[in-house]
Amino acid sequence: MTDHAPTLDPARDTAVPDGETVVARCPYCRRPFRREHARDLHVGERHDPTDEERERYESAREQERDDLWLFHAKAVVALGVTYAATVILYMAVLGSFF
Amino acid sequence: MGTDRPGTGLRSGWHGLVVTAAVLALAGRATAHSGSLGGSVASAAVPTWLTVLTGGVVVGGSFLFTTLLTDHEAMRGVNWWRVALPTPASLRQAAVSVLRLASFGVLLLVVATGFVGPTTPTRNFALLAVWVGWWAGYTTTTYLVGNTWTAVNPWLAPVALVRRVRDRFVDSTESHPLPDRWGTWPAVAGLLALVFLEVVSPVGRDPRLLAVVVVGYSLVTVAGAVRYGDAWFDRVDPVSRVFAAYGRVAPLQRDGDGGVTLRLPSTALTEDPLPDRSGEVAFVVALLWVTTYDGLVATPTWAAAVEPVVALGVPALLVYAVVCLAGFAGFLAVYRLAARTVRDTADTYVTARAIERWFAPALLPIAAGYHLAHFLGYFLGLAPALGVVALGPFAPPPTPQALVLPGWFGTVKLLCVLGGHVLAIWVAHSLSFELFPGVLAAIRSQYPSVVVMVFYTMSSLWVITQPYVPPPYV
């Protein structure tokens, strides 16, 4: 698949606030990150990683998967609640609930 | 440019019109008022506030749904899907030449019938062609099919002619570049000015005035394009900018070598952030605002709010102008605030300015959906009149036919608005995955824009569920 992804120019599009030290920076495009976790994911997704970087990428992905499971559980509950609330609201307004 | 204004003009003539064709007139109450959005939506037992709230819930719910789609490769598979359509270069060139000449001919006809045609709005070719055929109908094709404006722009033929004459008689190679720091702000100002003019002046019902405006616009455009070259259409001419912006939503896209590719609607927006130029984001926000503004001034709430202010002695034109500018500033401020908030929710060093540019294309399906809701009924209602009048522009029939739209058409308008927003959610979701690594940061980065989109949806749904009231004092 041809790559059509839009690109970011780190020199122009990122800025580190004064007095803040950058925790992690991409060794390929010099993009700064607030966490190593984000940098590891970025390197694996956007560049051609070395073996060590790939390992870090895999482990970051693993952690994402666990967090994502919890997030999705919340999202599904929120969807269910929204759906039920909307139906009940319509029943109330249209007069067949009370 | 949400042009309900011409609606007013054509609408005033509408009452005297004998409605002879009823298509799908299943409903008793025909919403014939040239597709006026007002009144037709909240006619069921569902109160307006619930309709508006449901719109917000649908947009928020679609965001929750998209968070379940986290396979970046699969998303790219959908967004990058394309089929190249066979369009030989020779055929394209021939079509472009024919279209340019034809559109220039239509421009001349519009000016001629504007000056000498009948003054009844529904019988005047200039009014029908500009507002129904062009601003409602043609604009719709730019986002539903593809942007053909670069081919049909009627000012390109005279521009080429004037350039040729100039090059022959004036020996000047001096170039006049537009100052870079202006960016695309001239187009932003032009768009706001055009919509303001269209709201406060009788240009939607007075063919003579319309002809004067068209001639003036043509002179400015030709002079500007001859002096500044193509930058004029890229950065100053609001009409070209509007169609270029809407065109990015469309399924047909030009690819690098000039060929045409078929895409899924609005997926082209996931590939290019806006250029790094001042005013690019503002133009997209202005496009969204002007349609809202145009609907807003035709609501009873607006009339009720303006009357006391004008009673205090404030000039009505000033009120309209201030609200036009203040509303635009407000929309832009809300968007900028959201972009700044993304910096925190996504925990990133990407600048707010870059985030603004990155996500602005996601606003375009919203603008397109709202434009469609605003104009589809108006276009369908008056298209038969346009067709009949176009057959004899200088001697139109006394009572052109019109189409009566059924009552359920109001629901179609709601679906247009919601459809635009759901596409926008998808585009923003895709763009966030391109900007932020991983899944959770990308999802969290969307919180502020989802809030903004819910706000935009609910406000535009509120506007379109209001009954139509002619804007007072203008």
mmCIF file of C-alpha atoms in Angstrom, chain B residues 167-385:
data_model
loop_
_atom_site.group_PDB
_atom_site.id
_atom_site.type_symbol
_atom_site.label_atom_id
_atom_site.label_comp_id
_atom_site.label_asym_id
_atom_site.label_seq_id
_atom_site.Cartn_x
_atom_site.Cartn_y
_atom_site.Cartn_z
ATOM 1 C CA ASP B 167 1.625 40.513 -23.232
ATOM 2 C CA ARG B 168 1.290 41.628 -26.804
ATOM 3 C CA PHE B 169 1.092 45.350 -26.231
ATOM 4 C CA VAL B 170 2.832 45.891 -22.925
ATOM 5 C CA ASP B 171 6.403 44.788 -22.730
ATOM 6 C CA SER B 172 6.527 44.129 -19.027
ATOM 7 C CA THR B 173 7.854 41.111 -17.234
ATOM 8 C CA GLU B 174 7.378 42.715 -13.852
ATOM 9 C CA SER B 175 5.614 40.385 -11.463
ATOM 10 C CA HIS B 176 3.423 41.418 -8.562
ATOM 11 C CA PRO B 177 3.447 38.769 -5.874
ATOM 12 C CA LEU B 178 0.883 38.960 -3.100
ATOM 13 C CA PRO B 179 2.609 39.615 0.235
ATOM 14 C CA ASP B 180 3.180 36.273 1.966
ATOM 15 C CA ARG B 181 2.142 37.543 5.341
ATOM 16 C CA TRP B 182 -1.396 38.091 4.057
ATOM 17 C CA GLY B 183 -1.706 34.339 3.665
ATOM 18 C CA THR B 184 -5.289 33.533 2.748
ATOM 19 C CA TRP B 185 -6.819 36.258 4.922
ATOM 20 C CA PRO B 186 -8.034 38.161 1.835
ATOM 21 C CA ALA B 187 -10.206 35.147 0.985
ATOM 22 C CA VAL B 188 -11.537 35.023 4.557
ATOM 23 C CA ALA B 189 -12.459 38.703 4.401
ATOM 24 C CA GLY B 190 -13.957 38.211 0.943
ATOM 25 C CA LEU B 191 -16.131 35.312 2.084
ATOM 26 C CA LEU B 192 -17.467 37.199 5.100
ATOM 27 C CA ALA B 193 -18.064 40.280 2.949
ATOM 28 C CA LEU B 194 -19.920 38.323 0.250
ATOM 29 C CA VAL B 195 -22.242 36.668 2.740
ATOM 30 C CA PHE B 196 -22.816 39.944 4.548
ATOM 31 C CA LEU B 197 -23.704 41.625 1.266
ATOM 32 C CA GLU B 198 -26.039 38.804 0.369
ATOM 33 C CA VAL B 199 -27.794 38.939 3.752
ATOM 34 C CA VAL B 200 -28.287 42.699 4.023
ATOM 35 C CA SER B 201 -28.828 43.700 0.394
ATOM 36 C CA PRO B 202 -31.662 42.791 -1.986
ATOM 37 C CA VAL B 203 -29.176 41.038 -4.295
ATOM 38 C CA GLY B 204 -31.267 37.869 -3.934
ATOM 39 C CA ARG B 205 -34.419 39.431 -5.353
ATOM 40 C CA ASP B 206 -33.334 42.376 -7.489
ATOM 41 C CA PRO B 207 -31.932 41.184 -10.837
ATOM 42 C CA ARG B 208 -30.568 44.645 -11.741
ATOM 43 C CA LEU B 209 -28.556 44.824 -8.541
ATOM 44 C CA LEU B 210 -27.403 41.235 -9.025
ATOM 45 C CA ALA B 211 -26.159 42.101 -12.517
ATOM 46 C CA VAL B 212 -24.224 45.079 -11.136
ATOM 47 C CA VAL B 213 -22.672 42.886 -8.442
ATOM 48 C CA VAL B 214 -21.735 40.212 -10.996
ATOM 49 C CA VAL B 215 -20.135 42.785 -13.288
ATOM 50 C CA GLY B 216 -18.250 44.340 -10.364
ATOM 51 C CA TYR B 217 -17.058 40.974 -9.134
ATOM 52 C CA SER B 218 -15.972 40.032 -12.651
ATOM 53 C CA LEU B 219 -13.952 43.225 -13.095
ATOM 54 C CA VAL B 220 -12.209 42.800 -9.747
ATOM 55 C CA THR B 221 -11.521 39.119 -10.418
ATOM 56 C CA VAL B 222 -10.121 39.623 -13.901
ATOM 57 C CA ALA B 223 -7.993 42.590 -12.805
ATOM 58 C CA GLY B 224 -6.719 40.726 -9.751
ATOM 59 C CA ALA B 225 -5.949 37.520 -11.634
ATOM 60 C CA VAL B 226 -4.156 39.394 -14.412
ATOM 61 C CA ARG B 227 -2.035 41.292 -11.917
ATOM 62 C CA TYR B 228 -1.318 38.582 -9.345
ATOM 63 C CA GLY B 229 -1.553 35.449 -11.449
ATOM 64 C CA ASP B 230 -2.896 32.161 -10.098
ATOM 65 C CA ALA B 231 -2.262 33.261 -6.514
ATOM 66 C CA TRP B 232 -5.438 35.295 -6.913
ATOM 67 C CA PHE B 233 -7.631 32.193 -7.179
ATOM 68 C CA ASP B 234 -5.597 30.397 -4.550
ATOM 69 C CA ARG B 235 -5.533 33.067 -1.876
ATOM 70 C CA VAL B 236 -7.938 35.907 -2.635
ATOM 71 C CA ASP B 237 -10.980 34.825 -4.643
ATOM 72 C CA PRO B 238 -13.376 33.460 -1.992
ATOM 73 C CA VAL B 239 -15.483 31.602 -4.569
ATOM 74 C CA SER B 240 -12.580 29.476 -5.811
ATOM 75 C CA ARG B 241 -11.478 28.849 -2.242
ATOM 76 C CA VAL B 242 -14.939 27.683 -1.205
ATOM 77 C CA PHE B 243 -15.147 25.176 -4.052
ATOM 78 C CA ALA B 244 -11.591 23.955 -3.486
ATOM 79 C CA ALA B 245 -12.382 23.390 0.189
ATOM 80 C CA TYR B 246 -15.677 21.605 -0.495
ATOM 81 C CA GLY B 247 -14.012 19.627 -3.263
ATOM 82 C CA ARG B 248 -11.740 17.896 -0.748
ATOM 83 C CA VAL B 249 -14.837 16.210 0.721
ATOM 84 C CA ALA B 250 -15.908 14.758 -2.623
ATOM 85 C CA PRO B 251 -15.378 11.175 -3.845
ATOM 86 C CA LEU B 252 -13.722 12.280 -7.098
ATOM 87 C CA GLN B 253 -10.237 13.694 -6.557
ATOM 88 C CA ARG B 254 -7.454 14.829 -8.846
ATOM 89 C CA ASP B 255 -4.260 12.873 -8.336
ATOM 90 C CA GLY B 256 -0.721 14.070 -8.819
ATOM 91 C CA ASP B 257 -0.513 13.598 -12.599
ATOM 92 C CA GLY B 258 -3.844 15.280 -13.307
ATOM 93 C CA GLY B 259 -5.877 12.074 -13.582
ATOM 94 C CA VAL B 260 -9.073 11.448 -11.660
ATOM 95 C CA THR B 261 -9.429 8.911 -8.859
ATOM 96 C CA LEU B 262 -12.514 7.628 -7.106
ATOM 97 C CA ARG B 263 -12.267 7.683 -3.306
ATOM 98 C CA LEU B 264 -14.624 7.096 -0.409
ATOM 99 C CA PRO B 265 -16.273 10.418 0.514
ATOM 100 C CA SER B 266 -14.164 12.686 2.729
ATOM 101 C CA THR B 267 -11.264 10.219 2.998
ATOM 102 C CA ALA B 268 -9.069 12.584 0.978
ATOM 103 C CA LEU B 269 -9.207 14.878 3.998
ATOM 104 C CA THR B 270 -7.186 12.407 6.040
ATOM 105 C CA GLU B 271 -4.119 12.866 3.863
ATOM 106 C CA ASP B 272 -3.302 16.550 3.830
ATOM 107 C CA PRO B 273 -3.198 18.905 6.753
ATOM 108 C CA LEU B 274 -3.779 22.490 5.643
ATOM 109 C CA PRO B 275 -0.758 24.342 4.235
ATOM 110 C CA ASP B 276 1.275 26.295 6.771
ATOM 111 C CA ARG B 277 -0.111 29.686 5.785
ATOM 112 C CA SER B 278 -1.773 32.370 7.796
ATOM 113 C CA GLY B 279 -5.550 32.316 7.413
ATOM 114 C CA GLU B 280 -5.952 28.715 6.195
ATOM 115 C CA VAL B 281 -7.684 27.528 9.360
ATOM 116 C CA ALA B 282 -9.670 30.754 9.568
ATOM 117 C CA PHE B 283 -11.079 30.149 6.102
ATOM 118 C CA VAL B 284 -12.420 26.710 7.025
ATOM 119 C CA VAL B 285 -13.971 28.099 10.193
ATOM 120 C CA ALA B 286 -15.426 31.024 8.206
ATOM 121 C CA LEU B 287 -17.022 28.563 5.787
ATOM 122 C CA LEU B 288 -18.700 26.855 8.719
ATOM 123 C CA TRP B 289 -19.742 30.137 10.299
ATOM 124 C CA VAL B 290 -21.281 31.831 7.265
ATOM 125 C CA THR B 291 -23.817 29.051 6.724
ATOM 126 C CA THR B 292 -24.778 29.206 10.375
ATOM 127 C CA TYR B 293 -24.986 33.001 10.238
ATOM 128 C CA ASP B 294 -27.190 32.901 7.192
ATOM 129 C CA GLY B 295 -29.581 30.515 8.915
ATOM 130 C CA LEU B 296 -29.406 32.405 12.194
ATOM 131 C CA VAL B 297 -30.577 35.766 10.813
ATOM 132 C CA ALA B 298 -33.736 34.106 9.505
ATOM 133 C CA THR B 299 -34.878 32.760 12.896
ATOM 134 C CA PRO B 300 -37.597 34.290 15.104
ATOM 135 C CA THR B 301 -35.073 34.443 17.949
ATOM 136 C CA TRP B 302 -32.844 36.722 15.884
ATOM 137 C CA ALA B 303 -35.771 38.975 15.021
ATOM 138 C CA ALA B 304 -36.753 39.175 18.687
ATOM 139 C CA ALA B 305 -33.186 39.969 19.729
ATOM 140 C CA VAL B 306 -32.500 42.575 17.053
ATOM 141 C CA GLU B 307 -35.679 44.608 17.375
ATOM 142 C CA PRO B 308 -34.976 46.040 20.854
ATOM 143 C CA VAL B 309 -31.378 46.842 19.869
ATOM 144 C CA VAL B 310 -32.464 48.718 16.761
ATOM 145 C CA ALA B 311 -35.186 50.441 18.816
ATOM 146 C CA LEU B 312 -32.388 51.918 20.939
ATOM 147 C CA GLY B 313 -31.112 53.691 17.856
ATOM 148 C CA VAL B 314 -28.321 51.335 16.785
ATOM 149 C CA PRO B 315 -28.211 51.081 12.959
ATOM 150 C CA ALA B 316 -29.488 47.675 11.838
ATOM 151 C CA LEU B 317 -26.637 47.245 9.360
ATOM 152 C CA LEU B 318 -24.149 47.716 12.173
ATOM 153 C CA VAL B 319 -25.870 45.002 14.226
ATOM 154 C CA TYR B 320 -25.698 42.593 11.288
ATOM 155 C CA ALA B 321 -22.040 43.419 10.628
ATOM 156 C CA VAL B 322 -20.992 43.140 14.270
ATOM 157 C CA VAL B 323 -22.727 39.801 14.715
ATOM 158 C CA CYS B 324 -21.206 38.514 11.461
ATOM 159 C CA LEU B 325 -17.696 39.354 12.637
ATOM 160 C CA ALA B 326 -18.233 38.490 16.304
ATOM 161 C CA GLY B 327 -19.750 35.121 15.459
ATOM 162 C CA PHE B 328 -16.814 34.293 13.212
ATOM 163 C CA ALA B 329 -14.373 35.366 15.926
ATOM 164 C CA GLY B 330 -16.312 33.252 18.414
ATOM 165 C CA PHE B 331 -16.247 30.128 16.230
ATOM 166 C CA LEU B 332 -12.526 30.625 15.610
ATOM 167 C CA ALA B 333 -11.832 31.186 19.306
ATOM 168 C CA VAL B 334 -13.695 28.002 20.267
ATOM 169 C CA TYR B 335 -11.701 26.034 17.704
ATOM 170 C CA ARG B 336 -8.378 27.529 18.807
ATOM 171 C CA LEU B 337 -9.186 26.840 22.452
ATOM 172 C CA ALA B 338 -9.952 23.227 21.562
ATOM 173 C CA ALA B 339 -6.621 22.925 19.721
ATOM 174 C CA ARG B 340 -4.760 24.272 22.749
ATOM 175 C CA THR B 341 -6.582 21.836 25.026
ATOM 176 C CA VAL B 342 -5.482 18.951 22.800
ATOM 177 C CA ARG B 343 -1.901 19.692 23.835
ATOM 178 C CA ASP B 344 -2.845 18.646 27.354
ATOM 179 C CA THR B 345 -5.224 15.770 26.700
ATOM 180 C CA ALA B 346 -2.801 14.149 24.245
ATOM 181 C CA ASP B 347 0.224 14.984 26.425
ATOM 182 C CA THR B 348 2.286 16.207 23.491
ATOM 183 C CA TYR B 349 4.834 18.796 22.375
ATOM 184 C CA VAL B 350 3.060 19.376 19.054
ATOM 185 C CA THR B 351 2.218 23.081 18.889
ATOM 186 C CA ALA B 352 -1.352 24.339 19.084
ATOM 187 C CA ARG B 353 -0.859 25.953 15.673
ATOM 188 C CA ALA B 354 0.117 22.627 14.106
ATOM 189 C CA ILE B 355 -2.840 20.920 15.799
ATOM 190 C CA GLU B 356 -5.196 23.566 14.395
ATOM 191 C CA ARG B 357 -3.967 22.941 10.886
ATOM 192 C CA TRP B 358 -3.913 19.199 11.326
ATOM 193 C CA PHE B 359 -7.542 18.823 12.383
ATOM 194 C CA ALA B 360 -9.169 21.664 10.427
ATOM 195 C CA PRO B 361 -9.993 19.453 7.389
ATOM 196 C CA ALA B 362 -12.353 17.515 9.684
ATOM 197 C CA LEU B 363 -14.589 20.587 9.814
ATOM 198 C CA LEU B 364 -15.237 20.492 6.065
ATOM 199 C CA PRO B 365 -17.755 17.599 6.032
ATOM 200 C CA ILE B 366 -19.693 19.513 8.697
ATOM 201 C CA ALA B 367 -19.818 22.600 6.501
ATOM 202 C CA ALA B 368 -20.821 20.490 3.494
ATOM 203 C CA GLY B 369 -23.553 18.628 5.398
ATOM 204 C CA TYR B 370 -24.978 21.868 6.650
ATOM 205 C CA HIS B 371 -24.855 23.425 3.196
ATOM 206 C CA LEU B 372 -26.735 20.447 1.783
ATOM 207 C CA ALA B 373 -29.375 20.640 4.510
ATOM 208 C CA HIS B 374 -29.719 24.347 3.848
ATOM 209 C CA PHE B 375 -30.031 24.193 0.061
ATOM 210 C CA LEU B 376 -31.228 20.801 -1.166
ATOM 211 C CA GLY B 377 -34.917 21.560 -0.770
ATOM 212 C CA TYR B 378 -34.477 25.061 -2.140
ATOM 213 C CA PHE B 379 -32.693 23.691 -5.183
ATOM 214 C CA LEU B 380 -35.209 20.897 -5.842
ATOM 215 C CA GLY B 381 -38.113 23.279 -5.389
ATOM 216 C CA LEU B 382 -36.908 25.855 -7.887
ATOM 217 C CA ALA B 383 -34.959 23.662 -10.326
ATOM 218 C CA PRO B 384 -38.016 23.194 -12.618
ATOM 219 C CA ALA B 385 -38.416 26.982 -12.792
#
